[in-house]
Short mmCIF file of C-alpha atoms in Angstrom, two decimals:
data_model
loop_
_atom_site.label_atom_id
_atom_site.label_comp_id
_atom_site.label_asym_id
_atom_site.label_seq_id
_atom_site.Cartn_x
_atom_site.Cartn_y
_atom_site.Cartn_z
CA MET Z 285 83.41 144.29 59.22
CA SER Z 286 84.79 143.64 55.92
CA PRO Z 287 83.14 140.61 53.78
CA SER Z 288 85.16 137.65 53.50
CA PHE Z 289 86.16 136.61 49.89
CA HIS Z 290 85.12 133.04 50.36
CA GLU Z 291 81.60 133.79 51.39
CA LEU Z 292 80.84 135.76 48.36
CA SER Z 293 79.43 134.33 45.05
CA ALA Z 294 78.58 135.81 41.64
CA GLY Z 295 75.04 137.51 41.44
CA GLN Z 296 75.09 138.14 45.02
CA ASP Z 297 73.19 141.54 46.17
CA ILE Z 298 75.34 143.75 48.34
CA GLY Z 299 72.21 146.14 48.69
CA SER Z 300 70.85 149.30 47.78
CA ARG Z 301 70.66 153.20 48.48
CA THR Z 302 68.57 156.20 47.53
CA ILE Z 303 70.53 159.37 46.97
CA GLU Z 304 68.37 162.62 47.12
CA VAL Z 305 69.79 165.56 45.14
CA THR Z 306 69.18 169.36 45.18
CA ARG Z 307 70.77 172.03 43.55
CA THR Z 308 72.75 173.13 46.69
CA ASP Z 309 74.26 169.76 46.55
CA LEU Z 310 75.48 170.42 43.22
CA VAL Z 311 77.01 173.84 44.24
CA LYS Z 312 78.78 171.83 47.04
CA TYR Z 313 80.17 169.43 44.58
CA ALA Z 314 81.29 172.16 42.39
CA GLY Z 315 83.21 173.91 45.17
CA ALA Z 316 84.56 170.70 46.70
CA SER Z 317 86.03 169.33 43.23
CA GLY Z 318 86.65 172.48 41.54
CA ASP Z 319 84.46 171.62 38.43
CA PHE Z 320 82.34 175.14 37.91
CA ASN Z 321 80.85 174.52 34.69
CA PRO Z 322 77.75 176.63 34.74
CA ILE Z 323 75.62 173.84 33.26
CA HIS Z 324 75.66 172.24 36.79
CA TRP Z 325 74.27 175.29 38.41
CA ASN Z 326 72.94 177.82 36.08
CA GLU Z 327 69.62 177.11 34.24
CA ALA Z 328 69.61 179.90 31.68
CA PHE Z 329 73.28 178.63 30.61
CA ALA Z 330 72.29 174.90 30.69
CA THR Z 331 69.33 175.51 28.34
CA GLY Z 332 71.19 178.05 26.30
CA VAL Z 333 73.56 175.11 25.31
CA GLU Z 334 70.87 172.78 24.32
CA LEU Z 335 70.36 170.85 27.56
CA PRO Z 336 67.25 170.22 29.18
CA GLY Z 337 67.90 172.20 32.49
CA VAL Z 338 70.77 172.05 35.04
CA ILE Z 339 72.26 168.34 35.33
CA ALA Z 340 74.36 166.60 37.95
CA HIS Z 341 78.15 166.53 37.46
CA GLY Z 342 78.68 163.07 36.32
CA MET Z 343 81.25 162.78 38.81
CA PHE Z 344 78.81 163.60 41.38
CA THR Z 345 76.59 160.79 40.47
CA MET Z 346 79.80 158.35 40.30
CA GLY Z 347 81.11 159.58 43.51
CA ALA Z 348 78.06 159.30 45.38
CA ALA Z 349 77.31 155.61 43.83
CA VAL Z 350 80.35 154.27 45.15
CA GLN Z 351 79.45 154.98 48.73
CA LEU Z 352 77.24 151.75 48.60
CA VAL Z 353 80.53 149.81 47.68
CA THR Z 354 83.08 151.70 50.21
CA ASP Z 355 80.62 151.03 53.11
CA TRP Z 356 79.90 147.44 52.06
CA ALA Z 357 83.73 146.84 51.85
CA GLY Z 358 84.29 148.44 55.24
CA ASP Z 359 87.31 150.46 54.15
CA PRO Z 360 87.61 153.08 51.41
CA ALA Z 361 90.99 151.84 50.53
CA ALA Z 362 89.78 148.37 49.44
CA VAL Z 363 88.08 150.12 46.12
CA VAL Z 364 91.17 149.66 43.82
CA ASP Z 365 89.48 150.22 40.46
CA PHE Z 366 86.26 151.98 39.72
CA GLN Z 367 84.83 152.99 36.29
CA THR Z 368 81.79 153.98 34.49
CA ARG Z 369 80.31 155.50 31.41
CA PHE Z 370 77.93 158.14 31.60
CA THR Z 371 75.27 157.59 29.52
CA LYS Z 372 72.20 159.97 30.58
CA PRO Z 373 72.30 163.19 32.48
CA VAL Z 374 70.52 163.64 35.80
CA LEU Z 375 68.24 166.68 35.53
CA VAL Z 376 68.08 168.27 38.85
CA THR Z 377 64.89 170.61 39.16
CA ASP Z 378 65.00 173.76 41.32
CA THR Z 379 63.30 173.04 44.98
CA THR Z 380 65.15 175.70 46.61
CA GLY Z 381 63.13 176.86 49.70
CA THR Z 382 61.60 173.44 49.95
CA PRO Z 383 62.19 170.06 51.45
CA ASP Z 384 61.90 168.18 48.30
CA ALA Z 385 64.70 166.65 46.36
CA GLY Z 386 65.51 168.20 42.87
CA ALA Z 387 66.21 164.40 41.70
CA ILE Z 388 66.32 161.01 43.15
CA ILE Z 389 69.24 158.50 42.35
CA GLU Z 390 68.69 154.89 42.92
CA VAL Z 391 71.79 152.88 43.39
CA SER Z 392 71.83 148.88 43.77
CA GLY Z 393 74.93 146.63 43.44
CA ALA Z 394 75.63 143.08 42.90
CA ILE Z 395 79.00 140.79 42.85
CA GLY Z 396 79.73 140.65 39.04
CA LYS Z 397 82.68 138.56 39.31
CA LEU Z 398 85.23 137.11 41.82
CA ASP Z 399 89.12 136.82 41.13
CA ALA Z 400 90.44 134.33 43.63
CA GLU Z 401 94.19 134.88 42.44
CA ALA Z 402 93.91 138.60 42.94
CA GLY Z 403 91.52 138.35 46.04
CA THR Z 404 89.23 140.82 44.45
CA ALA Z 405 85.58 141.34 43.72
CA ARG Z 406 83.81 143.07 41.11
CA VAL Z 407 80.75 144.73 41.87
CA ASP Z 408 78.39 146.11 39.27
CA LEU Z 409 76.32 149.10 40.20
CA THR Z 410 72.78 149.62 38.61
CA VAL Z 411 72.24 153.57 38.88
CA VAL Z 412 68.94 154.99 37.94
CA ALA Z 413 67.15 158.20 38.05
CA ALA Z 414 63.82 158.95 36.43
CA GLY Z 415 63.52 155.79 35.45
CA GLN Z 416 66.50 155.70 33.07
CA LYS Z 417 69.99 154.20 33.70
CA VAL Z 418 72.30 157.15 34.24
CA LEU Z 419 75.51 155.01 34.54
CA MET Z 420 76.51 152.15 32.35
CA LYS Z 421 79.33 149.76 32.86
CA ALA Z 422 79.66 151.27 36.35
CA GLN Z 423 82.03 148.35 38.16
CA ALA Z 424 84.21 148.69 41.27
CA VAL Z 425 86.91 146.34 41.92
CA VAL Z 426 87.21 145.49 45.65
CA ARG Z 427 90.08 143.93 47.29
CA LEU Z 428 89.02 141.77 50.12
CA SER Z 429 91.14 139.92 52.82
CA MET B 7 85.87 175.74 16.17
CA THR B 8 87.22 172.54 15.26
CA ILE B 9 89.34 170.08 17.58
CA ASN B 10 93.10 169.89 16.49
CA PRO B 11 93.79 166.38 15.12
CA ASP B 12 97.38 166.72 16.34
CA LEU B 13 96.68 166.41 19.70
CA GLN B 14 96.82 162.90 19.84
CA GLY B 15 99.76 161.36 21.44
CA ARG B 16 100.69 164.87 23.19
CA SER B 17 101.69 164.90 26.90
CA TYR B 18 101.64 167.65 29.51
CA PRO B 19 104.47 167.31 32.24
CA ALA B 20 103.77 167.30 35.73
CA ALA B 21 102.98 170.94 36.60
CA GLU B 22 101.93 172.23 40.19
CA VAL B 23 101.95 170.22 43.29
CA TYR B 24 98.52 169.33 45.01
CA ASP B 25 98.83 169.23 48.77
CA VAL B 26 96.04 166.85 50.08
CA GLY B 27 94.53 168.30 53.26
CA ARG B 28 92.30 166.64 55.78
CA GLU B 29 89.53 169.44 55.54
CA LYS B 30 89.61 169.11 51.89
CA ILE B 31 89.20 165.16 52.22
CA ARG B 32 86.12 165.85 54.69
CA GLU B 33 84.61 168.61 52.29
CA PHE B 34 85.11 166.09 49.19
CA ALA B 35 83.44 163.35 51.25
CA ARG B 36 80.64 165.46 52.35
CA ALA B 37 80.10 166.68 48.78
CA VAL B 38 79.75 163.07 47.52
CA LYS B 39 77.45 162.07 50.57
CA ALA B 40 79.82 159.79 52.04
CA THR B 41 79.83 158.83 55.57
CA HIS B 42 82.57 156.48 56.09
CA PRO B 43 84.53 157.45 59.38
CA ALA B 44 88.07 156.94 57.59
CA HIS B 45 87.33 159.83 55.52
CA PHE B 46 86.26 161.97 58.75
CA ASP B 47 88.06 160.68 61.79
CA VAL B 48 92.08 160.29 61.81
CA GLU B 49 91.75 157.61 64.55
CA ALA B 50 89.10 155.41 62.78
CA ALA B 51 91.62 155.56 59.68
CA LYS B 52 94.42 154.31 61.81
CA ALA B 53 92.38 151.80 63.19
CA LEU B 54 91.98 150.60 59.69
CA GLY B 55 95.85 150.30 59.33
CA HIS B 56 96.07 153.65 57.30
CA LYS B 57 98.63 156.63 58.37
CA ASP B 58 95.95 159.45 58.01
CA LEU B 59 92.40 160.16 56.41
CA VAL B 60 91.60 158.16 53.38
CA ALA B 61 90.37 160.09 50.30
CA PRO B 62 86.88 158.88 48.76
CA PRO B 63 87.67 156.65 45.64
CA THR B 64 86.84 159.46 43.21
CA PHE B 65 88.91 162.26 44.96
CA ALA B 66 91.61 161.97 42.49
CA ILE B 67 89.06 163.60 39.78
CA ILE B 68 90.31 167.02 41.52
CA ILE B 69 93.77 166.30 40.46
CA ALA B 70 92.90 164.72 37.08
CA GLN B 71 90.66 167.54 36.20
CA ARG B 72 93.52 170.10 37.05
CA ALA B 73 95.79 168.40 34.80
CA ASP B 74 92.92 168.06 31.89
CA ALA B 75 92.75 171.93 32.31
CA GLN B 76 96.09 172.20 30.65
CA LEU B 77 94.77 170.96 27.36
CA ILE B 78 91.05 172.36 27.85
CA GLU B 79 92.65 175.74 27.98
CA ASP B 80 95.30 175.39 25.46
CA PRO B 81 94.23 177.46 22.61
CA ASP B 82 95.95 175.32 20.33
CA ALA B 83 93.34 172.51 21.25
CA GLY B 84 90.34 174.18 19.89
CA ILE B 85 88.08 173.07 22.61
CA ASP B 86 84.91 174.81 23.53
CA PHE B 87 84.31 173.98 27.33
CA SER B 88 80.82 174.92 27.29
CA ARG B 89 80.27 172.11 24.81
CA VAL B 90 82.10 169.53 26.80
CA VAL B 91 80.24 166.45 28.13
CA HIS B 92 81.92 163.86 30.29
CA ALA B 93 81.72 160.47 28.58
CA ASP B 94 83.45 157.98 30.77
CA GLN B 95 85.61 157.80 33.63
CA ARG B 96 88.21 155.30 35.37
CA PHE B 97 90.19 155.40 38.37
CA ILE B 98 92.97 152.44 39.01
CA HIS B 99 94.41 153.01 42.51
CA HIS B 100 97.97 151.85 42.79
CA ARG B 101 97.68 152.85 46.58
CA PRO B 102 95.16 154.76 48.70
CA ILE B 103 95.29 158.83 48.48
CA PHE B 104 95.64 160.07 51.98
CA ALA B 105 95.95 163.59 53.73
CA GLY B 106 99.40 164.93 53.79
CA ASP B 107 100.12 163.28 50.28
CA ARG B 108 101.77 166.03 47.83
CA LEU B 109 100.65 164.93 44.41
CA VAL B 110 101.36 165.64 40.96
CA ALA B 111 99.76 164.52 37.69
CA GLU B 112 101.19 163.96 34.00
CA LEU B 113 98.71 164.43 31.10
CA HIS B 114 98.71 162.20 28.10
CA VAL B 115 96.16 162.53 25.19
CA ASP B 116 95.56 158.97 24.23
CA GLY B 117 93.06 159.30 21.53
CA VAL B 118 91.20 162.17 19.38
CA ARG B 119 88.36 160.93 17.19
CA ALA B 120 85.84 162.82 15.33
CA MET B 121 82.37 162.10 16.27
CA GLY B 122 79.81 164.16 13.99
CA GLY B 123 80.64 167.53 14.21
CA GLY B 124 82.45 167.13 17.27
CA ALA B 125 85.14 164.92 18.94
CA MET B 126 85.79 162.33 21.60
CA ILE B 127 88.91 163.18 23.47
CA THR B 128 90.39 160.47 25.87
CA THR B 129 93.08 161.40 28.33
CA ARG B 130 95.14 159.64 30.87
CA GLN B 131 96.70 161.28 34.11
CA GLU B 132 99.23 159.36 35.79
CA ILE B 133 99.34 160.73 39.33
CA PHE B 134 102.26 160.42 41.64
CA ALA B 135 103.02 161.09 45.37
CA LEU B 136 106.16 163.05 45.88
CA ASN B 137 108.32 161.30 48.40
CA ASP B 138 109.61 163.19 51.48
CA GLY B 139 113.12 164.64 51.40
CA GLY B 140 112.98 166.58 48.15
CA ASN B 141 115.31 163.99 46.50
CA GLY B 142 112.80 164.17 43.39
CA SER B 143 111.85 160.43 43.84
CA ARG B 144 108.09 159.78 43.59
CA GLU B 145 105.37 156.72 44.00
CA ALA B 146 102.73 155.84 41.53
CA VAL B 147 99.35 156.48 43.31
CA ALA B 148 96.78 156.31 40.65
CA THR B 149 96.15 156.09 36.82
CA THR B 150 92.81 157.91 35.87
CA THR B 151 91.50 157.98 32.38
CA SER B 152 88.41 159.98 31.05
CA SER B 153 86.77 160.80 27.62
CA ILE B 154 85.10 163.91 26.93
CA LEU B 155 82.81 164.58 24.04
CA VAL B 156 83.03 168.05 22.67
CA ARG B 157 79.54 168.34 21.02
CA GLY B 158 79.23 169.98 17.60
CA GLU B 159 76.54 172.30 16.59
CA GLY B 160 73.33 170.56 17.00
CA GLN B 161 74.68 167.67 19.01
#
């Protein structure tokens, strides 16, 4: 069930989601996206280029974060514009062979702005890992009926 | 290695065609932990009025990064991929991407500016769907923009 434009107001909370990430998830994302940069799967390579360790693809975090918006909108096609800046890397520790996550990403969303003429709502996402905002200006514009 | 400042304003024409398959949409959706049925179930997508499976909102990154590879792999550009960090990304969807689409991307280098010992490069990919019939007509699907930071030594 899609939200109705006239029932929304700026500042309204659209919910939150926790995303657990493992090294396996990064390998899957590499394969699905075609981005095989070894900083996302090889510890020695990542530290060799002065990173603290293996980091998630920024596009993994961006792509996973928007699911909160897609599910709220009720139709993935309703997301007509989506942007972000990548401010901090998401470090994913190696938990292979254990049930533990290598990183936990917390996503929450609120209505930032409503455009009555266009029939769109801008959802502002807050995306945090290890206590730091990893995305900034993460904004999804949703077309509503 | 230094970034070629003359890159700004350069364009690369649409190259190979990307055929959007249902299993690729499902694979990408799983990889970003998407669960919406319109990515997986054709009947669910049709119930929302779509002609086939709908790609997730960031699916176009596959086509955009293939286009970017033309620049990154261009020896004339002077970009060391191991020092590339993604700085920002935007997707403007003129229409959704569906399974069955045949997509091409034009690449435009909109900005190059020096930052410390490195450079920030902003690129734009204009993504089109080729229409059926092979008459060369095409439809605007998405405009994607991204900035990459090529880190200099010690950055």
